[in-house]
Amino acid sequence: MNIKKEEDEGIKSLVKLGSEITGPALGAVIGGMLGGPGGAAIGGASGPLLTKEIIEIGNDIAERFLSDREKIRIGGVIIYAYDKIRKKWAAGEKLRDDGFFEQPSIGHPACAEIPIIERPPAEEVIEGILLAVQREHEENKLPFVGNLLANIFFDSEIDKTQIDLLIKFAQRISFRQMCILSFMCLRLRPQSLPKSLSIDMWIKCFT
């Protein structure tokens, strides 16, 4: 019995369903990569860790009670994100190396009397974004959210607190607003727009 193959059925089923949004060709490519050896498409020390975390979170979410439409949205974001990740890697970009994919040491936060064993920040972010799109009725937003999930893995300047705010921001604004922001930032900047953190953050996270 191939236990590894059975363990990965969850992520593969999500990707298969997600291809209803992204198209079957892209879904098949990403499904093959995530169903193959860990980190097959992404190199470096953190590549296998990143792929492993996406697979594990995907498998876990696939076992939860979700409607088919919710699974389609989650699978779609996984496809968009992993496609962006592999393209950035192929273009020579490197994954962040600030411990984002590794389990932190046991901490003693001021608000707790007992030690807390934290998950790797990447795991929390992957789960947070996938759950955020679970109930997202504007499915046109999914490519933007996929970009967010992918881009944060390459930029160590975006910390966990900022990421949590960006996830909430993506939930709050509409697809039309996302399109307007993208047009303004990519087409008009820098001459017609004042340089600000929000513009820079949008460009490096959502495009």
mmCIF file of C-alpha atoms in Angstrom:
data_model
loop_
_atom_site.group_PDB
_atom_site.id
_atom_site.type_symbol
_atom_site.label_atom_id
_atom_site.label_comp_id
_atom_site.label_asym_id
_atom_site.label_seq_id
_atom_site.Cartn_x
_atom_site.Cartn_y
_atom_site.Cartn_z
ATOM 1 C CA MET A 1 0.000 0.000 0.000
ATOM 2 C CA ASN A 2 1.342 3.419 -0.943
ATOM 3 C CA ILE A 3 0.675 5.400 2.259
ATOM 4 C CA LYS A 4 2.217 8.599 0.845
ATOM 5 C CA LYS A 5 -0.114 8.431 -2.145
ATOM 6 C CA GLU A 6 -3.159 8.007 0.090
ATOM 7 C CA GLU A 7 -2.044 10.874 2.334
ATOM 8 C CA ASP A 8 -1.847 13.222 -0.654
ATOM 9 C CA GLU A 9 -5.307 12.419 -1.999
ATOM 10 C CA GLY A 10 -6.744 15.424 -0.134
ATOM 11 C CA ILE A 11 -4.598 18.047 -1.827
ATOM 12 C CA LYS A 12 -5.000 16.312 -5.182
ATOM 13 C CA SER A 13 -8.787 16.357 -4.864
ATOM 14 C CA LEU A 14 -8.753 20.074 -4.006
ATOM 15 C CA VAL A 15 -6.558 20.871 -7.002
ATOM 16 C CA LYS A 16 -8.743 18.773 -9.277
ATOM 17 C CA LEU A 17 -11.836 20.655 -8.120
ATOM 18 C CA GLY A 18 -10.017 24.001 -8.275
ATOM 19 C CA SER A 19 -9.245 23.451 -11.947
ATOM 20 C CA GLU A 20 -12.904 24.260 -12.592
ATOM 21 C CA ILE A 21 -11.883 27.877 -11.943
ATOM 22 C CA THR A 22 -8.320 27.936 -13.257
ATOM 23 C CA GLY A 23 -8.789 25.625 -16.231
ATOM 24 C CA PRO A 24 -7.881 21.930 -16.491
ATOM 25 C CA ALA A 25 -4.476 22.428 -18.136
ATOM 26 C CA LEU A 26 -3.005 24.506 -15.309
ATOM 27 C CA GLY A 27 -4.738 22.352 -12.715
ATOM 28 C CA ALA A 28 -3.139 19.222 -14.153
ATOM 29 C CA VAL A 29 0.343 20.775 -14.100
ATOM 30 C CA ILE A 30 0.097 21.943 -10.493
ATOM 31 C CA GLY A 31 -1.617 18.747 -9.395
ATOM 32 C CA GLY A 32 1.269 16.739 -10.806
ATOM 33 C CA MET A 33 3.824 18.883 -8.990
ATOM 34 C CA LEU A 34 2.085 18.750 -5.620
ATOM 35 C CA GLY A 35 1.464 15.031 -6.007
ATOM 36 C CA GLY A 36 5.104 14.348 -6.844
ATOM 37 C CA PRO A 37 8.299 14.549 -4.790
ATOM 38 C CA GLY A 38 8.206 17.420 -2.253
ATOM 39 C CA GLY A 39 9.772 20.558 -3.639
ATOM 40 C CA ALA A 40 10.055 19.141 -7.144
ATOM 41 C CA ALA A 41 9.312 22.531 -8.689
ATOM 42 C CA ILE A 42 10.883 24.717 -6.018
ATOM 43 C CA GLY A 43 14.538 24.408 -5.118
ATOM 44 C CA GLY A 44 16.683 25.747 -2.316
ATOM 45 C CA ALA A 45 16.662 24.807 1.346
ATOM 46 C CA SER A 46 13.102 26.030 1.917
ATOM 47 C CA GLY A 47 11.523 24.698 -1.286
ATOM 48 C CA PRO A 48 10.665 21.245 0.035
ATOM 49 C CA LEU A 49 9.455 22.765 3.319
ATOM 50 C CA LEU A 50 7.106 25.127 1.502
ATOM 51 C CA THR A 51 5.689 22.397 -0.712
ATOM 52 C CA LYS A 52 5.283 20.078 2.287
ATOM 53 C CA GLU A 53 3.382 22.749 4.217
ATOM 54 C CA ILE A 54 1.028 23.460 1.309
ATOM 55 C CA ILE A 55 0.341 19.732 0.927
ATOM 56 C CA GLU A 56 -0.211 19.135 4.650
ATOM 57 C CA ILE A 57 -2.553 22.100 5.104
ATOM 58 C CA GLY A 58 -4.404 21.175 1.917
ATOM 59 C CA ASN A 59 -4.830 17.588 3.083
ATOM 60 C CA ASP A 60 -6.095 18.756 6.472
ATOM 61 C CA ILE A 61 -8.614 21.192 4.995
ATOM 62 C CA ALA A 62 -9.825 18.587 2.500
ATOM 63 C CA GLU A 63 -10.900 16.379 5.414
ATOM 64 C CA ARG A 64 -13.133 19.077 6.896
ATOM 65 C CA PHE A 65 -16.841 19.418 6.189
ATOM 66 C CA LEU A 66 -16.920 21.746 3.189
ATOM 67 C CA SER A 67 -19.274 22.192 0.285
ATOM 68 C CA ASP A 68 -18.013 21.371 -3.195
ATOM 69 C CA ARG A 69 -18.002 25.073 -4.060
ATOM 70 C CA GLU A 70 -15.853 25.895 -1.050
ATOM 71 C CA LYS A 71 -13.406 23.168 -2.072
ATOM 72 C CA ILE A 72 -13.340 24.558 -5.610
ATOM 73 C CA ARG A 73 -12.390 28.016 -4.320
ATOM 74 C CA ILE A 74 -9.694 26.654 -2.015
ATOM 75 C CA GLY A 75 -8.289 24.442 -4.755
ATOM 76 C CA GLY A 76 -8.295 27.365 -7.175
ATOM 77 C CA VAL A 77 -6.212 29.526 -4.849
ATOM 78 C CA ILE A 78 -3.742 26.686 -4.308
ATOM 79 C CA ILE A 79 -3.309 26.384 -8.079
ATOM 80 C CA TYR A 80 -2.912 30.128 -8.648
ATOM 81 C CA ALA A 81 -0.456 30.445 -5.749
ATOM 82 C CA TYR A 82 1.743 27.480 -6.643
ATOM 83 C CA ASP A 83 1.848 28.536 -10.286
ATOM 84 C CA LYS A 84 3.045 31.981 -9.198
ATOM 85 C CA ILE A 85 5.594 30.405 -6.847
ATOM 86 C CA ARG A 86 7.130 28.226 -9.560
ATOM 87 C CA LYS A 87 7.290 31.162 -11.992
ATOM 88 C CA LYS A 88 9.028 33.396 -9.452
ATOM 89 C CA TRP A 89 11.522 30.634 -8.687
ATOM 90 C CA ALA A 90 12.149 30.036 -12.394
ATOM 91 C CA ALA A 91 12.804 33.775 -12.791
ATOM 92 C CA GLY A 92 15.591 33.557 -10.233
ATOM 93 C CA GLU A 93 13.807 34.840 -7.137
ATOM 94 C CA LYS A 94 14.719 33.206 -3.835
ATOM 95 C CA LEU A 95 12.425 32.137 -1.035
ATOM 96 C CA ARG A 96 12.703 34.141 2.164
ATOM 97 C CA ASP A 97 15.305 32.759 4.594
ATOM 98 C CA ASP A 98 14.191 34.355 7.860
ATOM 99 C CA GLY A 99 12.811 31.181 9.443
ATOM 100 C CA PHE A 100 9.331 31.712 8.001
ATOM 101 C CA PHE A 101 9.046 28.042 7.000
ATOM 102 C CA GLU A 102 10.498 26.630 10.220
ATOM 103 C CA GLN A 103 8.978 25.953 13.613
ATOM 104 C CA PRO A 104 9.903 28.697 16.096
ATOM 105 C CA SER A 105 11.491 27.841 19.414
ATOM 106 C CA ILE A 106 9.113 27.427 22.350
ATOM 107 C CA GLY A 107 8.077 30.862 23.537
ATOM 108 C CA HIS A 108 6.641 32.383 26.692
ATOM 109 C CA PRO A 109 4.368 35.217 25.527
ATOM 110 C CA ALA A 110 3.488 37.858 28.084
ATOM 111 C CA CYS A 111 -0.209 36.978 27.841
ATOM 112 C CA ALA A 112 0.297 33.297 28.728
ATOM 113 C CA GLU A 113 1.661 31.604 31.828
ATOM 114 C CA ILE A 114 2.670 28.388 30.080
ATOM 115 C CA PRO A 115 4.954 27.828 27.089
ATOM 116 C CA ILE A 116 3.361 27.844 23.650
ATOM 117 C CA ILE A 117 4.640 25.604 20.872
ATOM 118 C CA GLU A 118 3.986 27.591 17.726
ATOM 119 C CA ARG A 119 3.591 26.354 14.184
ATOM 120 C CA PRO A 120 5.831 27.684 11.421
ATOM 121 C CA PRO A 121 4.486 31.093 10.330
ATOM 122 C CA ALA A 122 4.104 29.775 6.781
ATOM 123 C CA GLU A 123 1.658 27.104 7.959
ATOM 124 C CA GLU A 124 -0.530 29.647 9.738
ATOM 125 C CA VAL A 125 -0.522 31.927 6.709
ATOM 126 C CA ILE A 126 -1.392 29.142 4.260
ATOM 127 C CA GLU A 127 -4.291 27.988 6.423
ATOM 128 C CA GLY A 128 -5.467 31.553 7.052
ATOM 129 C CA ILE A 129 -5.613 32.402 3.353
ATOM 130 C CA LEU A 130 -7.252 29.127 2.331
ATOM 131 C CA LEU A 131 -9.935 29.538 4.987
ATOM 132 C CA ALA A 132 -10.434 33.174 3.970
ATOM 133 C CA VAL A 133 -11.369 32.163 0.420
ATOM 134 C CA GLN A 134 -13.606 29.340 1.617
ATOM 135 C CA ARG A 135 -16.604 31.702 1.799
ATOM 136 C CA GLU A 136 -15.450 34.257 -0.776
ATOM 137 C CA HIS A 137 -18.407 34.768 -3.112
ATOM 138 C CA GLU A 138 -16.411 36.934 -5.561
ATOM 139 C CA GLU A 139 -14.367 34.175 -7.143
ATOM 140 C CA ASN A 140 -12.746 36.650 -9.556
ATOM 141 C CA LYS A 141 -10.654 37.756 -6.570
ATOM 142 C CA LEU A 142 -8.923 34.383 -6.305
ATOM 143 C CA PRO A 143 -5.981 35.190 -8.655
ATOM 144 C CA PHE A 144 -5.180 38.243 -6.512
ATOM 145 C CA VAL A 145 -5.351 36.163 -3.331
ATOM 146 C CA GLY A 146 -3.189 33.489 -4.950
ATOM 147 C CA ASN A 147 -0.613 36.172 -5.739
ATOM 148 C CA LEU A 148 -0.681 37.280 -2.105
ATOM 149 C CA LEU A 149 -0.066 33.747 -0.860
ATOM 150 C CA ALA A 150 2.833 33.280 -3.276
ATOM 151 C CA ASN A 151 4.500 36.678 -2.939
ATOM 152 C CA ILE A 152 4.805 36.650 0.843
ATOM 153 C CA PHE A 153 7.000 33.550 0.611
ATOM 154 C CA PHE A 154 9.641 35.593 -1.223
ATOM 155 C CA ASP A 155 9.671 38.842 0.779
ATOM 156 C CA SER A 156 11.096 38.803 4.299
ATOM 157 C CA GLU A 157 10.139 42.457 4.782
ATOM 158 C CA ILE A 158 6.480 41.439 5.117
ATOM 159 C CA ASP A 159 6.069 40.157 8.655
ATOM 160 C CA LYS A 160 3.312 37.993 10.125
ATOM 161 C CA THR A 161 1.381 40.963 11.546
ATOM 162 C CA GLN A 162 1.295 42.684 8.152
ATOM 163 C CA ILE A 163 0.246 39.439 6.475
ATOM 164 C CA ASP A 164 -2.712 39.029 8.828
ATOM 165 C CA LEU A 165 -3.826 42.575 7.990
ATOM 166 C CA LEU A 166 -3.419 41.930 4.257
ATOM 167 C CA ILE A 167 -5.609 38.824 4.472
ATOM 168 C CA LYS A 168 -8.355 40.839 6.158
ATOM 169 C CA PHE A 169 -7.916 43.619 3.600
ATOM 170 C CA ALA A 170 -8.329 41.143 0.734
ATOM 171 C CA GLN A 171 -11.540 39.877 2.307
ATOM 172 C CA ARG A 172 -12.931 43.363 2.781
ATOM 173 C CA ILE A 173 -12.483 44.932 -0.659
ATOM 174 C CA SER A 174 -14.312 43.953 -3.831
ATOM 175 C CA PHE A 175 -12.958 42.527 -7.068
ATOM 176 C CA ARG A 176 -13.665 45.846 -8.801
ATOM 177 C CA GLN A 177 -11.630 47.684 -6.174
ATOM 178 C CA MET A 178 -8.784 45.220 -6.674
ATOM 179 C CA CYS A 179 -8.811 45.902 -10.410
ATOM 180 C CA ILE A 180 -8.805 49.665 -9.872
ATOM 181 C CA LEU A 181 -5.908 49.421 -7.421
ATOM 182 C CA SER A 182 -3.914 47.268 -9.823
ATOM 183 C CA PHE A 183 -4.510 49.652 -12.719
ATOM 184 C CA MET A 184 -3.529 52.695 -10.663
ATOM 185 C CA CYS A 185 -0.420 51.098 -9.219
ATOM 186 C CA LEU A 186 0.925 49.385 -12.323
ATOM 187 C CA ARG A 187 -0.085 51.851 -15.055
ATOM 188 C CA LEU A 188 0.042 55.270 -13.412
ATOM 189 C CA ARG A 189 2.794 54.918 -10.852
ATOM 190 C CA PRO A 190 5.064 56.668 -10.175
ATOM 191 C CA GLN A 191 4.321 59.958 -11.956
ATOM 192 C CA SER A 192 0.606 60.303 -11.242
ATOM 193 C CA LEU A 193 0.448 58.780 -7.764
ATOM 194 C CA PRO A 194 2.131 59.703 -4.511
ATOM 195 C CA LYS A 195 4.541 57.036 -3.338
ATOM 196 C CA SER A 196 3.118 55.445 -0.215
ATOM 197 C CA LEU A 197 3.339 52.226 1.740
ATOM 198 C CA SER A 198 -0.099 51.137 0.563
ATOM 199 C CA ILE A 199 0.871 51.418 -3.105
ATOM 200 C CA ASP A 200 4.169 49.622 -2.624
ATOM 201 C CA MET A 201 2.537 46.937 -0.508
ATOM 202 C CA TRP A 202 -0.181 46.342 -3.082
ATOM 203 C CA ILE A 203 2.316 45.961 -5.914
ATOM 204 C CA LYS A 204 4.566 43.497 -4.139
ATOM 205 C CA CYS A 205 1.790 41.449 -2.553
ATOM 206 C CA PHE A 206 -1.123 41.284 -4.969
ATOM 207 C CA THR A 207 0.454 41.535 -8.432
#
